[in-house]
């Protein structure tokens, strides 16, 4: 059982605990002595570790993505918490609870699966419903869809993040379709649920977030289109025009070429998808940044480099952080379970400033051996 988490560390604390090594970098100090910089992580966050002595000895006993137990002194350097490591030793995976180290969605996965199936059941278009049922029946796909993060480092960066983000975008899409009857509601909702499915294979999530070789070379947009094309080929009589419109939504959901979009949105539904995807990402990103500094004095957050601004935390006028439940689906449709309130958000991945704006699953993961989580983020959601 892990006894101390990153979020609990305070200046001058003596830290004796186990962490996951997210990064390991060797460097040379000005005096010619080697030192090592570590990114140490658990489910509550990350902290930098520095090793100044016995560097070669310690470096030889572990690698990135290993678990290590450290003894270190906590100090604040240039405004950031840092652990000066005195001792460290590798820890076998069998000796840890992965739920202590993997950031996970605060929504129970079964609740999210139920909401996903309710969205599928609400579809009136038989071809789109058949497509979504094909994905729902694919156990390997659903395993990844329910486990993958939505990005590497900027938004919904936790197990279950992809599904949570997709459901939020689908709920926003449904809201818009009610206000504007001209919108093809079923096409928009399906596009929302499938827009990021390529991330199931683009990202690696054994112990840390990274990109697969296919993800680096092809990317989740094209991979998602290929996945849709494969499923549609197995559905007799699926309309070619409908397939074209759906594939266009995936190919254009980043909005602009400079944000990695192969095509710009050229249908009403694709325009809406681009905006609601961006909206959910920005909300998550701002909430994440505000929530990660609970002990910061004053009403302003620290500077956010990617958003290029500070944020004002107006606690006095904000009644609470509860998430507004998703509206019920139409009367003839099955109701969608509302999302559980989130106490905190987590960061979204690197991307251009336009995004500038991620009962816990950790308990469910306790004691289980999960093969979930394992370079630089160049995606643009």
PDB file of C-alpha atoms in Angstrom, residues 13-293:
ATOM      1  CA  UNK A  13       9.125  16.781   3.982  1.00  0.00           C
ATOM      2  CA  UNK A  14      11.209  13.623   4.212  1.00  0.00           C
ATOM      3  CA  UNK A  15       9.785  11.378   1.475  1.00  0.00           C
ATOM      4  CA  UNK A  16      10.034   7.598   1.704  1.00  0.00           C
ATOM      5  CA  UNK A  17       7.665   6.148  -0.882  1.00  0.00           C
ATOM      6  CA  UNK A  18       7.336   4.308  -4.187  1.00  0.00           C
ATOM      7  CA  UNK A  19       6.845   6.066  -7.529  1.00  0.00           C
ATOM      8  CA  UNK A  20       6.606   5.242 -11.223  1.00  0.00           C
ATOM      9  CA  UNK A  21       9.510   6.607 -13.268  1.00  0.00           C
ATOM     10  CA  UNK A  22       7.947   8.608 -16.102  1.00  0.00           C
ATOM     11  CA  UNK A  23      11.231  10.016 -17.414  1.00  0.00           C
ATOM     12  CA  UNK A  24      14.908   9.407 -16.701  1.00  0.00           C
ATOM     13  CA  UNK A  25      17.527  11.851 -18.009  1.00  0.00           C
ATOM     14  CA  UNK A  26      21.286  11.865 -17.475  1.00  0.00           C
ATOM     15  CA  UNK A  27      23.163  15.173 -17.644  1.00  0.00           C
ATOM     16  CA  UNK A  28      26.437  16.830 -16.671  1.00  0.00           C
ATOM     17  CA  UNK A  29      26.709  19.614 -14.115  1.00  0.00           C
ATOM     18  CA  UNK A  30      28.950  22.648 -14.619  1.00  0.00           C
ATOM     19  CA  UNK A  31      31.552  21.110 -12.330  1.00  0.00           C
ATOM     20  CA  UNK A  32      31.779  18.061 -14.605  1.00  0.00           C
ATOM     21  CA  UNK A  33      29.895  15.692 -12.297  1.00  0.00           C
ATOM     22  CA  UNK A  34      26.990  13.642 -13.697  1.00  0.00           C
ATOM     23  CA  UNK A  35      23.510  14.023 -12.274  1.00  0.00           C
ATOM     24  CA  UNK A  36      20.132  12.460 -13.025  1.00  0.00           C
ATOM     25  CA  UNK A  37      16.716  14.055 -13.434  1.00  0.00           C
ATOM     26  CA  UNK A  38      13.618  11.926 -12.865  1.00  0.00           C
ATOM     27  CA  UNK A  39       9.923  12.468 -13.443  1.00  0.00           C
ATOM     28  CA  UNK A  40       8.266  10.581 -10.597  1.00  0.00           C
ATOM     29  CA  UNK A  41       4.561   9.868 -10.831  1.00  0.00           C
ATOM     30  CA  UNK A  42       1.586   8.341  -9.106  1.00  0.00           C
ATOM     31  CA  UNK A  43      -2.137   8.647  -9.677  1.00  0.00           C
ATOM     32  CA  UNK A  44      -2.255  12.130  -8.102  1.00  0.00           C
ATOM     33  CA  UNK A  45       0.403  13.787 -10.232  1.00  0.00           C
ATOM     34  CA  UNK A  46       4.105  14.124 -10.981  1.00  0.00           C
ATOM     35  CA  UNK A  47       7.124  15.589  -9.229  1.00  0.00           C
ATOM     36  CA  UNK A  48      10.704  16.109 -10.342  1.00  0.00           C
ATOM     37  CA  UNK A  49      13.457  14.131  -8.681  1.00  0.00           C
ATOM     38  CA  UNK A  50      17.183  14.980  -8.756  1.00  0.00           C
ATOM     39  CA  UNK A  51      20.010  12.556  -8.019  1.00  0.00           C
ATOM     40  CA  UNK A  52      23.367  14.234  -7.348  1.00  0.00           C
ATOM     41  CA  UNK A  53      25.376  11.432  -5.730  1.00  0.00           C
ATOM     42  CA  UNK A  54      26.029   7.790  -6.694  1.00  0.00           C
ATOM     43  CA  UNK A  55      24.477   8.579 -10.057  1.00  0.00           C
ATOM     44  CA  UNK A  56      26.048   5.744 -12.064  1.00  0.00           C
ATOM     45  CA  UNK A  57      25.256   3.214  -9.334  1.00  0.00           C
ATOM     46  CA  UNK A  58      21.598   4.215  -9.101  1.00  0.00           C
ATOM     47  CA  UNK A  59      21.130   4.604 -12.857  1.00  0.00           C
ATOM     48  CA  UNK A  60      22.148   1.012 -13.522  1.00  0.00           C
ATOM     49  CA  UNK A  61      19.386  -0.491 -11.381  1.00  0.00           C
ATOM     50  CA  UNK A  62      16.255   0.878 -13.080  1.00  0.00           C
ATOM     51  CA  UNK A  63      14.861   2.291 -16.333  1.00  0.00           C
ATOM     52  CA  UNK A  64      11.996   4.499 -17.463  1.00  0.00           C
ATOM     53  CA  UNK A  65       8.578   3.018 -16.590  1.00  0.00           C
ATOM     54  CA  UNK A  66      10.009   1.035 -13.659  1.00  0.00           C
ATOM     55  CA  UNK A  67       8.796   1.385 -10.084  1.00  0.00           C
ATOM     56  CA  UNK A  68      11.332   2.649  -7.548  1.00  0.00           C
ATOM     57  CA  UNK A  69      11.266   3.348  -3.843  1.00  0.00           C
ATOM     58  CA  UNK A  70      13.050   6.564  -2.961  1.00  0.00           C
ATOM     59  CA  UNK A  71      14.220   8.331   0.149  1.00  0.00           C
ATOM     60  CA  UNK A  72      14.434  12.047  -0.535  1.00  0.00           C
ATOM     61  CA  UNK A  73      14.173  15.564   0.867  1.00  0.00           C
ATOM     62  CA  UNK A  74      11.422  17.769  -0.593  1.00  0.00           C
ATOM     63  CA  UNK A  75      12.244  21.372  -1.457  1.00  0.00           C
ATOM     64  CA  UNK A  76      10.844  24.117  -3.650  1.00  0.00           C
ATOM     65  CA  UNK A  77      13.201  25.302  -6.402  1.00  0.00           C
ATOM     66  CA  UNK A  78      12.186  28.089  -8.813  1.00  0.00           C
ATOM     67  CA  UNK A  79       8.604  27.716  -7.669  1.00  0.00           C
ATOM     68  CA  UNK A  80       8.408  23.966  -8.291  1.00  0.00           C
ATOM     69  CA  UNK A  81       8.477  21.073  -5.868  1.00  0.00           C
ATOM     70  CA  UNK A  82      11.602  18.943  -6.223  1.00  0.00           C
ATOM     71  CA  UNK A  83      12.827  15.793  -4.476  1.00  0.00           C
ATOM     72  CA  UNK A  84      16.546  15.518  -3.802  1.00  0.00           C
ATOM     73  CA  UNK A  85      17.019  11.749  -3.800  1.00  0.00           C
ATOM     74  CA  UNK A  86      19.399  10.225  -1.243  1.00  0.00           C
ATOM     75  CA  UNK A  87      18.545   6.540  -1.734  1.00  0.00           C
ATOM     76  CA  UNK A  88      16.582   4.532  -4.280  1.00  0.00           C
ATOM     77  CA  UNK A  89      15.849   0.909  -5.048  1.00  0.00           C
ATOM     78  CA  UNK A  90      13.804  -0.865  -7.747  1.00  0.00           C
ATOM     79  CA  UNK A  91      10.411  -2.324  -6.800  1.00  0.00           C
ATOM     80  CA  UNK A  92       8.855  -5.296  -8.614  1.00  0.00           C
ATOM     81  CA  UNK A  93       5.479  -4.720 -10.260  1.00  0.00           C
ATOM     82  CA  UNK A  94       4.033  -7.611  -8.245  1.00  0.00           C
ATOM     83  CA  UNK A  95       4.694  -5.627  -5.079  1.00  0.00           C
ATOM     84  CA  UNK A  96       2.599  -2.581  -6.036  1.00  0.00           C
ATOM     85  CA  UNK A  97      -1.066  -1.838  -6.624  1.00  0.00           C
ATOM     86  CA  UNK A  98      -1.296  -0.327 -10.101  1.00  0.00           C
ATOM     87  CA  UNK A  99      -4.313   1.656  -8.929  1.00  0.00           C
ATOM     88  CA  UNK A 100      -1.915   3.754  -6.838  1.00  0.00           C
ATOM     89  CA  UNK A 101       0.029   4.871  -9.900  1.00  0.00           C
ATOM     90  CA  UNK A 102      -2.291   5.095 -12.896  1.00  0.00           C
ATOM     91  CA  UNK A 103      -4.448   8.232 -13.163  1.00  0.00           C
ATOM     92  CA  UNK A 104      -8.001   7.076 -13.808  1.00  0.00           C
ATOM     93  CA  UNK A 105     -11.391   8.558 -14.547  1.00  0.00           C
ATOM     94  CA  UNK A 106     -13.475   9.443 -11.532  1.00  0.00           C
ATOM     95  CA  UNK A 107     -16.505   8.075 -13.352  1.00  0.00           C
ATOM     96  CA  UNK A 108     -17.114   4.321 -12.908  1.00  0.00           C
ATOM     97  CA  UNK A 109     -16.342   2.612 -16.190  1.00  0.00           C
ATOM     98  CA  UNK A 110     -19.613   0.669 -16.127  1.00  0.00           C
ATOM     99  CA  UNK A 111     -21.582   3.912 -15.873  1.00  0.00           C
ATOM    100  CA  UNK A 112     -19.785   5.233 -18.943  1.00  0.00           C
ATOM    101  CA  UNK A 113     -20.350   1.993 -20.863  1.00  0.00           C
ATOM    102  CA  UNK A 114     -24.065   2.222 -20.017  1.00  0.00           C
ATOM    103  CA  UNK A 115     -24.183   5.814 -21.287  1.00  0.00           C
ATOM    104  CA  UNK A 116     -22.394   4.768 -24.474  1.00  0.00           C
ATOM    105  CA  UNK A 117     -24.908   1.969 -25.128  1.00  0.00           C
ATOM    106  CA  UNK A 118     -27.816   4.316 -24.407  1.00  0.00           C
ATOM    107  CA  UNK A 119     -26.474   6.686 -27.069  1.00  0.00           C
ATOM    108  CA  UNK A 120     -26.213   3.783 -29.501  1.00  0.00           C
ATOM    109  CA  UNK A 121     -29.767   2.638 -28.739  1.00  0.00           C
ATOM    110  CA  UNK A 122     -31.061   6.184 -29.272  1.00  0.00           C
ATOM    111  CA  UNK A 123     -30.012   6.232 -32.938  1.00  0.00           C
ATOM    112  CA  UNK A 124     -32.904   6.193 -35.394  1.00  0.00           C
ATOM    113  CA  UNK A 125     -30.791   5.674 -38.516  1.00  0.00           C
ATOM    114  CA  UNK A 126     -30.517   1.869 -38.961  1.00  0.00           C
ATOM    115  CA  UNK A 127     -27.178   2.044 -40.773  1.00  0.00           C
ATOM    116  CA  UNK A 128     -25.506   4.212 -38.152  1.00  0.00           C
ATOM    117  CA  UNK A 129     -26.981   2.080 -35.376  1.00  0.00           C
ATOM    118  CA  UNK A 130     -25.620  -1.055 -37.070  1.00  0.00           C
ATOM    119  CA  UNK A 131     -22.182   0.553 -37.281  1.00  0.00           C
ATOM    120  CA  UNK A 132     -22.154   1.497 -33.612  1.00  0.00           C
ATOM    121  CA  UNK A 133     -23.420  -1.941 -32.608  1.00  0.00           C
ATOM    122  CA  UNK A 134     -20.543  -3.471 -34.558  1.00  0.00           C
ATOM    123  CA  UNK A 135     -18.078  -1.399 -32.544  1.00  0.00           C
ATOM    124  CA  UNK A 136     -19.885  -2.221 -29.291  1.00  0.00           C
ATOM    125  CA  UNK A 137     -19.683  -5.952 -30.083  1.00  0.00           C
ATOM    126  CA  UNK A 138     -15.925  -5.768 -30.740  1.00  0.00           C
ATOM    127  CA  UNK A 139     -14.516  -6.758 -27.347  1.00  0.00           C
ATOM    128  CA  UNK A 140     -10.930  -5.847 -28.175  1.00  0.00           C
ATOM    129  CA  UNK A 141     -11.970  -2.400 -29.402  1.00  0.00           C
ATOM    130  CA  UNK A 142     -14.201  -1.733 -26.404  1.00  0.00           C
ATOM    131  CA  UNK A 143     -11.460  -2.798 -24.008  1.00  0.00           C
ATOM    132  CA  UNK A 144      -9.165  -0.148 -25.477  1.00  0.00           C
ATOM    133  CA  UNK A 145     -11.945   2.431 -25.909  1.00  0.00           C
ATOM    134  CA  UNK A 146     -12.814   2.186 -22.212  1.00  0.00           C
ATOM    135  CA  UNK A 147      -9.185   2.202 -21.032  1.00  0.00           C
ATOM    136  CA  UNK A 148      -7.319   4.653 -23.283  1.00  0.00           C
ATOM    137  CA  UNK A 149      -6.600   8.253 -22.296  1.00  0.00           C
ATOM    138  CA  UNK A 150      -7.875  10.978 -24.626  1.00  0.00           C
ATOM    139  CA  UNK A 151      -4.394  12.465 -25.067  1.00  0.00           C
ATOM    140  CA  UNK A 152      -0.858  12.159 -23.803  1.00  0.00           C
ATOM    141  CA  UNK A 153      -0.525  15.228 -21.623  1.00  0.00           C
ATOM    142  CA  UNK A 154      -3.133  17.953 -22.149  1.00  0.00           C
ATOM    143  CA  UNK A 155      -6.705  16.783 -21.586  1.00  0.00           C
ATOM    144  CA  UNK A 156      -8.430  13.729 -20.106  1.00  0.00           C
ATOM    145  CA  UNK A 157      -5.014  12.195 -19.473  1.00  0.00           C
ATOM    146  CA  UNK A 158      -6.107   9.171 -17.472  1.00  0.00           C
ATOM    147  CA  UNK A 159      -7.456   5.686 -17.992  1.00  0.00           C
ATOM    148  CA  UNK A 160     -10.990   6.032 -19.292  1.00  0.00           C
ATOM    149  CA  UNK A 161     -10.276   9.545 -20.569  1.00  0.00           C
ATOM    150  CA  UNK A 162     -11.055   8.728 -24.198  1.00  0.00           C
ATOM    151  CA  UNK A 163     -14.500   7.365 -23.372  1.00  0.00           C
ATOM    152  CA  UNK A 164     -15.259  10.182 -20.929  1.00  0.00           C
ATOM    153  CA  UNK A 165     -14.279  12.831 -23.494  1.00  0.00           C
ATOM    154  CA  UNK A 166     -16.205  11.123 -26.315  1.00  0.00           C
ATOM    155  CA  UNK A 167     -19.355  10.915 -24.205  1.00  0.00           C
ATOM    156  CA  UNK A 168     -19.091  14.593 -23.253  1.00  0.00           C
ATOM    157  CA  UNK A 169     -18.687  15.605 -26.896  1.00  0.00           C
ATOM    158  CA  UNK A 170     -21.671  13.412 -27.832  1.00  0.00           C
ATOM    159  CA  UNK A 171     -23.801  15.066 -25.131  1.00  0.00           C
ATOM    160  CA  UNK A 172     -22.861  18.528 -26.433  1.00  0.00           C
ATOM    161  CA  UNK A 173     -23.621  17.373 -29.977  1.00  0.00           C
ATOM    162  CA  UNK A 174     -27.040  16.160 -28.868  1.00  0.00           C
ATOM    163  CA  UNK A 175     -27.702  19.535 -27.194  1.00  0.00           C
ATOM    164  CA  UNK A 176     -26.866  21.407 -30.396  1.00  0.00           C
ATOM    165  CA  UNK A 177     -29.041  19.146 -32.537  1.00  0.00           C
ATOM    166  CA  UNK A 178     -32.046  19.900 -30.318  1.00  0.00           C
ATOM    167  CA  UNK A 179     -31.594  23.635 -30.771  1.00  0.00           C
ATOM    168  CA  UNK A 180     -31.045  23.390 -34.540  1.00  0.00           C
ATOM    169  CA  UNK A 181     -33.451  20.875 -36.147  1.00  0.00           C
ATOM    170  CA  UNK A 182     -31.636  21.178 -39.490  1.00  0.00           C
ATOM    171  CA  UNK A 183     -28.746  19.188 -38.024  1.00  0.00           C
ATOM    172  CA  UNK A 184     -28.550  15.461 -38.772  1.00  0.00           C
ATOM    173  CA  UNK A 185     -28.599  14.433 -35.123  1.00  0.00           C
ATOM    174  CA  UNK A 186     -27.656  10.781 -35.596  1.00  0.00           C
ATOM    175  CA  UNK A 187     -24.718  11.576 -37.859  1.00  0.00           C
ATOM    176  CA  UNK A 188     -23.449  14.222 -35.439  1.00  0.00           C
ATOM    177  CA  UNK A 189     -23.718  11.976 -32.370  1.00  0.00           C
ATOM    178  CA  UNK A 190     -21.997   9.055 -34.117  1.00  0.00           C
ATOM    179  CA  UNK A 191     -19.247  11.385 -35.311  1.00  0.00           C
ATOM    180  CA  UNK A 192     -18.789  12.580 -31.734  1.00  0.00           C
ATOM    181  CA  UNK A 193     -18.544   9.049 -30.350  1.00  0.00           C
ATOM    182  CA  UNK A 194     -16.089   7.938 -33.044  1.00  0.00           C
ATOM    183  CA  UNK A 195     -14.022  11.056 -33.749  1.00  0.00           C
ATOM    184  CA  UNK A 196     -11.044   9.950 -31.626  1.00  0.00           C
ATOM    185  CA  UNK A 197     -11.286   6.144 -31.843  1.00  0.00           C
ATOM    186  CA  UNK A 198      -7.905   5.961 -33.566  1.00  0.00           C
ATOM    187  CA  UNK A 199      -6.367   6.795 -30.179  1.00  0.00           C
ATOM    188  CA  UNK A 200      -7.173   3.271 -29.040  1.00  0.00           C
ATOM    189  CA  UNK A 201      -4.155   2.186 -31.115  1.00  0.00           C
ATOM    190  CA  UNK A 202      -2.332   5.508 -31.507  1.00  0.00           C
ATOM    191  CA  UNK A 203      -1.515   5.728 -27.809  1.00  0.00           C
ATOM    192  CA  UNK A 204       0.304   3.280 -25.579  1.00  0.00           C
ATOM    193  CA  UNK A 205      -0.898   3.132 -21.995  1.00  0.00           C
ATOM    194  CA  UNK A 206       0.742   0.223 -20.213  1.00  0.00           C
ATOM    195  CA  UNK A 207       2.465   2.234 -17.459  1.00  0.00           C
ATOM    196  CA  UNK A 208       2.999   5.666 -18.986  1.00  0.00           C
ATOM    197  CA  UNK A 209       1.423   7.581 -21.833  1.00  0.00           C
ATOM    198  CA  UNK A 210       3.296   7.419 -25.101  1.00  0.00           C
ATOM    199  CA  UNK A 211       2.715   6.919 -28.815  1.00  0.00           C
ATOM    200  CA  UNK A 212       2.829   3.622 -30.655  1.00  0.00           C
ATOM    201  CA  UNK A 213       4.923   3.382 -33.818  1.00  0.00           C
ATOM    202  CA  UNK A 214       1.705   3.425 -35.855  1.00  0.00           C
ATOM    203  CA  UNK A 215       0.527   6.452 -33.930  1.00  0.00           C
ATOM    204  CA  UNK A 216       3.709   8.360 -34.716  1.00  0.00           C
ATOM    205  CA  UNK A 217       3.765   7.360 -38.380  1.00  0.00           C
ATOM    206  CA  UNK A 218       0.045   7.516 -39.243  1.00  0.00           C
ATOM    207  CA  UNK A 219      -1.865   9.279 -36.458  1.00  0.00           C
ATOM    208  CA  UNK A 220      -5.262   8.762 -34.870  1.00  0.00           C
ATOM    209  CA  UNK A 221      -7.280  10.623 -37.521  1.00  0.00           C
ATOM    210  CA  UNK A 222      -6.314   8.331 -40.401  1.00  0.00           C
ATOM    211  CA  UNK A 223      -6.313   5.297 -38.113  1.00  0.00           C
ATOM    212  CA  UNK A 224      -9.868   6.100 -37.025  1.00  0.00           C
ATOM    213  CA  UNK A 225     -11.048   6.405 -40.630  1.00  0.00           C
ATOM    214  CA  UNK A 226      -9.501   3.009 -41.390  1.00  0.00           C
ATOM    215  CA  UNK A 227     -11.309   1.466 -38.414  1.00  0.00           C
ATOM    216  CA  UNK A 228     -14.649   2.868 -39.584  1.00  0.00           C
ATOM    217  CA  UNK A 229     -14.035   1.700 -43.140  1.00  0.00           C
ATOM    218  CA  UNK A 230     -13.304  -1.834 -41.927  1.00  0.00           C
ATOM    219  CA  UNK A 231     -16.531  -2.006 -39.906  1.00  0.00           C
ATOM    220  CA  UNK A 232     -18.656  -0.551 -42.716  1.00  0.00           C
ATOM    221  CA  UNK A 233     -17.386  -3.137 -45.214  1.00  0.00           C
ATOM    222  CA  UNK A 234     -19.034  -5.813 -43.065  1.00  0.00           C
ATOM    223  CA  UNK A 235     -22.451  -4.048 -43.097  1.00  0.00           C
ATOM    224  CA  UNK A 236     -24.443  -4.959 -46.247  1.00  0.00           C
ATOM    225  CA  UNK A 237     -25.922  -1.987 -48.074  1.00  0.00           C
ATOM    226  CA  UNK A 238     -24.318   0.745 -45.985  1.00  0.00           C
ATOM    227  CA  UNK A 239     -24.906   3.933 -48.054  1.00  0.00           C
ATOM    228  CA  UNK A 240     -21.740   5.218 -49.745  1.00  0.00           C
ATOM    229  CA  UNK A 241     -22.830   8.823 -49.227  1.00  0.00           C
ATOM    230  CA  UNK A 242     -23.328   8.320 -45.483  1.00  0.00           C
ATOM    231  CA  UNK A 243     -19.918   6.660 -45.227  1.00  0.00           C
ATOM    232  CA  UNK A 244     -18.346   9.644 -47.003  1.00  0.00           C
ATOM    233  CA  UNK A 245     -20.005  12.160 -44.663  1.00  0.00           C
ATOM    234  CA  UNK A 246     -18.957  10.256 -41.549  1.00  0.00           C
ATOM    235  CA  UNK A 247     -15.358   9.843 -42.705  1.00  0.00           C
ATOM    236  CA  UNK A 248     -15.214  13.550 -43.511  1.00  0.00           C
ATOM    237  CA  UNK A 249     -16.162  14.335 -39.909  1.00  0.00           C
ATOM    238  CA  UNK A 250     -13.153  12.429 -38.620  1.00  0.00           C
ATOM    239  CA  UNK A 251     -10.819  13.868 -41.242  1.00  0.00           C
ATOM    240  CA  UNK A 252     -11.862  17.448 -40.438  1.00  0.00           C
ATOM    241  CA  UNK A 253     -12.516  17.475 -36.691  1.00  0.00           C
ATOM    242  CA  UNK A 254      -9.281  19.341 -35.892  1.00  0.00           C
ATOM    243  CA  UNK A 255     -10.669  22.233 -37.897  1.00  0.00           C
ATOM    244  CA  UNK A 256      -7.614  23.661 -39.653  1.00  0.00           C
ATOM    245  CA  UNK A 257      -4.655  22.272 -41.570  1.00  0.00           C
ATOM    246  CA  UNK A 258      -2.184  23.790 -39.116  1.00  0.00           C
ATOM    247  CA  UNK A 259      -3.822  21.805 -36.318  1.00  0.00           C
ATOM    248  CA  UNK A 260      -3.270  18.504 -38.107  1.00  0.00           C
ATOM    249  CA  UNK A 261      -6.606  18.286 -39.897  1.00  0.00           C
ATOM    250  CA  UNK A 262      -6.300  16.605 -43.337  1.00  0.00           C
ATOM    251  CA  UNK A 263      -9.475  18.440 -44.399  1.00  0.00           C
ATOM    252  CA  UNK A 264     -11.317  21.494 -43.084  1.00  0.00           C
ATOM    253  CA  UNK A 265     -14.982  21.053 -42.037  1.00  0.00           C
ATOM    254  CA  UNK A 266     -17.237  21.404 -45.073  1.00  0.00           C
ATOM    255  CA  UNK A 267     -20.542  20.097 -43.736  1.00  0.00           C
ATOM    256  CA  UNK A 268     -22.743  21.483 -40.986  1.00  0.00           C
ATOM    257  CA  UNK A 269     -22.207  18.439 -38.780  1.00  0.00           C
ATOM    258  CA  UNK A 270     -18.421  18.539 -39.185  1.00  0.00           C
ATOM    259  CA  UNK A 271     -18.352  22.246 -38.269  1.00  0.00           C
ATOM    260  CA  UNK A 272     -20.322  21.534 -35.094  1.00  0.00           C
ATOM    261  CA  UNK A 273     -18.141  18.553 -34.197  1.00  0.00           C
ATOM    262  CA  UNK A 274     -14.999  20.675 -34.475  1.00  0.00           C
ATOM    263  CA  UNK A 275     -16.419  23.263 -32.076  1.00  0.00           C
ATOM    264  CA  UNK A 276     -17.897  20.913 -29.451  1.00  0.00           C
ATOM    265  CA  UNK A 277     -14.722  18.800 -29.408  1.00  0.00           C
ATOM    266  CA  UNK A 278     -12.689  21.949 -28.861  1.00  0.00           C
ATOM    267  CA  UNK A 279     -15.144  23.186 -26.207  1.00  0.00           C
ATOM    268  CA  UNK A 280     -14.953  20.063 -24.069  1.00  0.00           C
ATOM    269  CA  UNK A 281     -11.167  20.049 -24.360  1.00  0.00           C
ATOM    270  CA  UNK A 282     -10.874  23.702 -23.300  1.00  0.00           C
ATOM    271  CA  UNK A 283     -13.211  23.272 -20.326  1.00  0.00           C
ATOM    272  CA  UNK A 284     -11.248  20.265 -19.160  1.00  0.00           C
ATOM    273  CA  UNK A 285      -7.944  22.057 -19.690  1.00  0.00           C
ATOM    274  CA  UNK A 286      -8.924  25.173 -17.720  1.00  0.00           C
ATOM    275  CA  UNK A 287     -10.458  23.164 -14.877  1.00  0.00           C
ATOM    276  CA  UNK A 288      -7.359  20.988 -14.783  1.00  0.00           C
ATOM    277  CA  UNK A 289      -5.041  23.958 -14.464  1.00  0.00           C
ATOM    278  CA  UNK A 290      -7.151  25.556 -11.757  1.00  0.00           C
ATOM    279  CA  UNK A 291      -7.508  22.354  -9.760  1.00  0.00           C
ATOM    280  CA  UNK A 292      -3.872  21.301  -9.759  1.00  0.00           C
ATOM    281  CA  UNK A 293      -2.826  24.109  -7.369  1.00  0.00           C
TER     282      UNK A 293
END
